[in-house]
Short mmCIF file of C-alpha atoms in Angstrom, two decimals:
data_model
loop_
_atom_site.label_atom_id
_atom_site.label_comp_id
_atom_site.label_asym_id
_atom_site.label_seq_id
_atom_site.Cartn_x
_atom_site.Cartn_y
_atom_site.Cartn_z
CA MET A 228 -10.64 13.98 17.77
CA THR A 229 -11.55 10.31 18.26
CA GLU A 230 -8.55 8.02 18.34
CA PRO A 231 -8.26 5.66 15.35
CA VAL A 232 -9.41 2.10 16.00
CA ILE A 233 -7.02 -0.68 14.97
CA LEU A 234 -8.06 -4.31 14.80
CA LEU A 235 -5.02 -6.41 15.71
CA VAL A 236 -5.33 -10.01 14.49
CA GLU A 237 -2.49 -12.09 15.92
CA ASP A 238 -2.58 -15.55 17.50
CA GLU A 239 0.84 -15.37 19.19
CA LYS A 240 0.17 -14.02 22.67
CA GLN A 241 3.54 -12.31 23.26
CA MET A 242 3.53 -10.63 19.85
CA ARG A 243 -0.08 -9.52 20.33
CA ARG A 244 0.79 -8.00 23.71
CA PHE A 245 3.88 -6.22 22.32
CA VAL A 246 1.99 -4.66 19.40
CA HIS A 247 -1.05 -3.80 21.53
CA LEU A 248 1.05 -1.95 24.10
CA ALA A 249 3.12 -0.16 21.44
CA LEU A 250 0.06 1.08 19.56
CA SER A 251 -1.91 1.99 22.68
CA ALA A 252 1.03 4.12 23.84
CA GLN A 253 0.74 6.07 20.58
CA GLY A 254 -2.91 6.91 21.15
CA TYR A 255 -4.62 4.20 19.10
CA LYS A 256 -7.60 2.23 20.39
CA VAL A 257 -6.63 -1.41 19.83
CA VAL A 258 -9.11 -4.27 19.51
CA ASP A 259 -7.58 -7.76 19.69
CA ALA A 260 -8.47 -11.00 17.93
CA GLU A 261 -6.49 -14.26 18.07
CA SER A 262 -8.32 -16.08 15.27
CA GLY A 263 -9.84 -15.39 11.88
CA THR A 264 -13.37 -16.07 13.09
CA LEU A 265 -13.02 -13.64 15.99
CA ALA A 266 -11.37 -11.09 13.67
CA LEU A 267 -14.42 -11.04 11.41
CA GLN A 268 -16.71 -10.68 14.41
CA GLN A 269 -14.64 -7.86 15.91
CA ALA A 270 -14.44 -6.07 12.59
CA ALA A 271 -18.22 -6.10 12.25
CA ALA A 272 -18.71 -4.96 15.85
CA HIS A 273 -16.12 -2.15 15.94
CA VAL A 274 -15.68 -1.13 12.25
CA PRO A 275 -11.96 -0.34 12.66
CA ASP A 276 -10.03 2.34 10.81
CA LEU A 277 -7.27 -0.15 10.00
CA VAL A 278 -6.72 -3.91 10.26
CA LEU A 279 -3.34 -5.37 11.22
CA LEU A 280 -3.53 -9.02 10.18
CA ASP A 281 -1.22 -11.96 10.72
CA LEU A 282 -1.47 -14.57 7.95
CA GLY A 283 -0.82 -17.63 10.13
CA LEU A 284 -4.01 -18.04 12.14
CA PRO A 285 -5.17 -21.21 13.92
CA ASP A 286 -8.62 -21.54 12.33
CA MET A 287 -8.32 -20.07 8.84
CA ASP A 288 -5.69 -18.63 6.53
CA GLY A 289 -5.18 -14.89 6.58
CA PHE A 290 -5.92 -14.78 2.83
CA ALA A 291 -9.47 -15.93 3.59
CA VAL A 292 -9.85 -13.20 6.21
CA VAL A 293 -8.77 -10.53 3.70
CA THR A 294 -11.28 -11.85 1.16
CA ARG A 295 -14.12 -11.83 3.69
CA LEU A 296 -13.23 -8.35 4.96
CA ARG A 297 -13.06 -6.91 1.46
CA GLU A 298 -16.69 -7.85 0.93
CA TRP A 299 -17.54 -4.70 2.92
CA PHE A 300 -14.48 -3.17 4.63
CA THR A 301 -12.81 -0.34 2.68
CA GLY A 302 -10.13 0.71 5.18
CA PRO A 303 -6.45 -0.25 5.01
CA ILE A 304 -5.35 -3.82 5.71
CA ILE A 305 -1.68 -4.30 6.62
CA ILE A 306 -0.40 -7.86 6.63
CA VAL A 307 2.00 -8.86 9.41
CA THR A 308 3.71 -12.11 8.57
CA ALA A 309 6.72 -14.31 9.23
CA ARG A 310 6.38 -15.67 5.70
CA ASP A 311 8.87 -14.10 3.33
CA GLN A 312 7.91 -15.78 0.04
CA GLU A 313 7.30 -13.15 -2.60
CA SER A 314 4.48 -15.21 -4.13
CA GLU A 315 2.49 -15.03 -0.90
CA LYS A 316 2.99 -11.27 -0.61
CA VAL A 317 1.80 -10.83 -4.19
CA LYS A 318 -1.21 -13.07 -3.59
CA VAL A 319 -2.42 -11.18 -0.54
CA LEU A 320 -1.85 -7.76 -2.13
CA ASP A 321 -3.71 -8.82 -5.26
CA GLY A 322 -6.44 -10.10 -2.94
CA GLY A 323 -7.07 -6.72 -1.35
CA ALA A 324 -4.40 -5.99 1.29
CA ASP A 325 -2.72 -2.57 1.16
CA ASP A 326 0.71 -3.28 2.59
CA TYR A 327 2.77 -5.89 4.42
CA ILE A 328 5.46 -5.94 7.07
CA THR A 329 7.66 -8.98 7.69
CA LYS A 330 8.51 -10.27 11.16
CA PRO A 331 10.66 -9.43 13.02
CA PHE A 332 10.00 -5.70 12.92
CA GLY A 333 10.40 -2.71 15.23
CA ALA A 334 7.65 -0.62 16.77
CA GLU A 335 8.82 2.48 14.88
CA GLU A 336 8.61 0.78 11.49
CA LEU A 337 5.14 -0.56 12.25
CA SER A 338 3.98 2.85 13.49
CA ALA A 339 5.25 4.53 10.32
CA ARG A 340 3.41 2.02 8.08
CA ILE A 341 0.20 2.60 10.02
CA ARG A 342 0.48 6.41 9.85
CA VAL A 343 1.05 6.30 6.11
CA ALA A 344 -1.88 3.92 5.51
CA LEU A 345 -4.27 6.00 7.62
CA ARG A 346 -3.15 9.23 5.98
CA ARG A 347 -3.59 7.78 2.51
CA ASN A 348 -7.03 6.44 3.39
CA ALA A 349 -8.10 9.83 4.75
CA ARG A 350 -7.56 11.51 1.38
CA SER A 351 -10.91 12.11 -0.28
CA PRO A 352 -10.99 11.29 -4.01
CA SER A 353 -13.96 13.66 -4.39
CA ASP A 354 -11.96 16.60 -3.07
CA PRO A 355 -11.59 19.18 -5.91
CA LYS A 356 -7.95 19.62 -4.89
CA SER A 357 -7.34 16.02 -5.95
CA ALA A 358 -7.31 17.33 -9.54
CA ILE A 359 -3.72 18.27 -8.70
CA MET A 360 -1.69 15.61 -6.94
CA THR A 361 1.72 16.25 -5.43
CA VAL A 362 4.36 13.88 -4.09
CA GLY A 363 7.57 15.59 -3.09
CA ASN A 364 8.67 17.73 -6.04
CA ILE A 365 6.49 15.78 -8.51
CA LYS A 366 3.14 17.33 -9.45
CA LEU A 367 0.43 15.76 -11.59
CA ASP A 368 -2.28 18.04 -13.02
CA LEU A 369 -5.14 15.70 -13.90
CA GLY A 370 -7.25 18.47 -15.43
CA ARG A 371 -4.62 19.49 -17.96
CA ARG A 372 -2.89 16.08 -18.11
CA LEU A 373 0.47 17.63 -17.33
CA VAL A 374 3.43 16.54 -15.18
CA PHE A 375 5.81 18.89 -13.38
CA VAL A 376 9.06 18.41 -11.47
CA ASN A 377 10.16 21.39 -9.37
CA GLU A 378 7.38 23.39 -11.12
CA ALA A 379 8.98 22.76 -14.54
CA GLU A 380 6.83 20.84 -17.04
CA VAL A 381 8.18 17.41 -17.99
CA HIS A 382 7.13 15.70 -21.20
CA VAL A 383 5.80 12.18 -20.66
CA THR A 384 4.29 9.71 -23.10
CA PRO A 385 0.62 8.65 -22.77
CA ILE A 386 1.63 5.34 -21.19
CA GLU A 387 4.02 7.05 -18.75
CA TYR A 388 1.25 9.47 -17.81
CA LYS A 389 -1.23 6.66 -17.22
CA LEU A 390 1.27 4.70 -15.13
CA LEU A 391 2.09 7.75 -13.01
CA THR A 392 -1.62 8.51 -12.56
CA VAL A 393 -2.31 5.00 -11.22
CA LEU A 394 0.65 5.25 -8.81
CA MET A 395 -0.44 8.74 -7.68
CA LYS A 396 -4.01 7.63 -7.03
CA HIS A 397 -2.66 4.84 -4.79
CA VAL A 398 0.23 6.80 -3.27
CA ASP A 399 2.12 4.94 -0.53
CA LYS A 400 0.35 1.69 -1.39
CA VAL A 401 2.21 -1.32 -2.77
CA LEU A 402 0.86 -2.10 -6.24
CA THR A 403 1.75 -5.51 -7.64
CA HIS A 404 3.04 -6.04 -11.17
CA LYS A 405 -0.31 -7.57 -12.09
CA GLN A 406 -2.32 -4.67 -10.67
CA LEU A 407 -0.27 -2.12 -12.60
CA LEU A 408 -0.31 -4.10 -15.85
CA ASP A 409 -4.07 -4.63 -15.59
CA GLN A 410 -4.79 -0.94 -14.93
CA VAL A 411 -2.36 0.55 -17.44
CA TRP A 412 -2.23 -1.96 -20.31
CA GLY A 413 -5.28 -4.15 -19.66
CA PRO A 414 -5.80 -7.74 -18.47
CA GLY A 415 -4.32 -9.24 -21.64
CA HIS A 416 -0.86 -7.98 -20.62
CA ALA A 417 -0.82 -9.29 -17.05
CA HIS A 418 2.36 -11.35 -17.52
CA GLN A 419 4.39 -8.95 -19.68
CA MET A 420 6.45 -7.37 -16.93
CA GLN A 421 9.11 -6.15 -19.34
CA TYR A 422 6.69 -3.39 -20.38
CA LEU A 423 6.41 -2.23 -16.81
CA ARG A 424 10.15 -2.29 -16.15
CA VAL A 425 10.88 -0.24 -19.28
CA TYR A 426 8.33 2.46 -18.48
CA MET A 427 9.27 2.66 -14.80
CA THR A 428 12.88 3.16 -15.86
CA GLN A 429 11.80 5.96 -18.22
CA LEU A 430 9.68 7.63 -15.53
CA ARG A 431 12.55 7.54 -13.05
CA ARG A 432 14.87 9.17 -15.56
CA LYS A 433 12.38 12.00 -16.05
CA LEU A 434 11.12 12.47 -12.48
CA GLU A 435 13.80 11.36 -10.03
CA GLU A 436 16.82 13.43 -9.04
CA ASN A 437 18.87 10.24 -8.94
CA PRO A 438 17.18 7.55 -11.08
CA ALA A 439 19.60 4.88 -9.83
CA ARG A 440 18.47 5.56 -6.25
CA PRO A 441 14.86 6.67 -6.59
CA LYS A 442 13.30 8.54 -3.69
CA HIS A 443 9.67 8.21 -4.74
CA LEU A 444 9.26 5.56 -7.47
CA VAL A 445 10.51 2.63 -5.43
CA THR A 446 10.67 -1.07 -6.21
CA GLU A 447 9.16 -3.70 -3.90
CA PRO A 448 11.44 -6.60 -4.92
CA GLY A 449 9.57 -9.47 -6.53
CA VAL A 450 6.22 -7.81 -5.77
CA GLY A 451 5.72 -4.52 -7.60
CA TYR A 452 6.16 -0.79 -7.06
CA ARG A 453 5.18 1.95 -4.65
CA LEU A 454 5.01 5.72 -5.09
CA ARG A 455 6.38 6.81 -1.74
CA THR A 456 5.85 10.16 -0.05
CA GLU A 457 8.43 9.74 2.69
#
């Protein structure tokens, strides 16, 4: 099996070296870029399986790099940033990134995020098995429009079903409030987050063993939600 190719875009030399060595030790082929311009060139030349992108680049903002990459690149993009403003995380996720990790971080956390992103990207939406989606003890039968927990059918409303379907189809990916509202209620409801909070609360009560400490339907504070497998 060919090792996955990761494009590492980081202008800080010591950080770039640390991440490069950590990922290479885990069997990844790592291609480096210290600027946005070089990142776009390396992406076109190597067609990576995943892009690890710092937002603070010397020649262009990381948001611009995401936008340019998303013109053709369909693989996962994980943002690595020292910026902790929620508005910036939301902006880059809405713009096409799949996940983010805030500096400082450990090699194990970064490795776990990469594994999850690559695994999610490897799932084929055309696979007939995708008619039944499973996360932990939660099962969604798309063909029959049914939801099960521990093999027992759980009644959900049409909106709850639609919300769960969107989360399942993007399992392990951070979905912003806007993305969920657009896909479930439509663009006209993009700022009505109270709808989303109410229905997420209802889903947790029906699907989680401990709704107060959800294992799968997790909140990304100030950003959105993620349906987590692990």
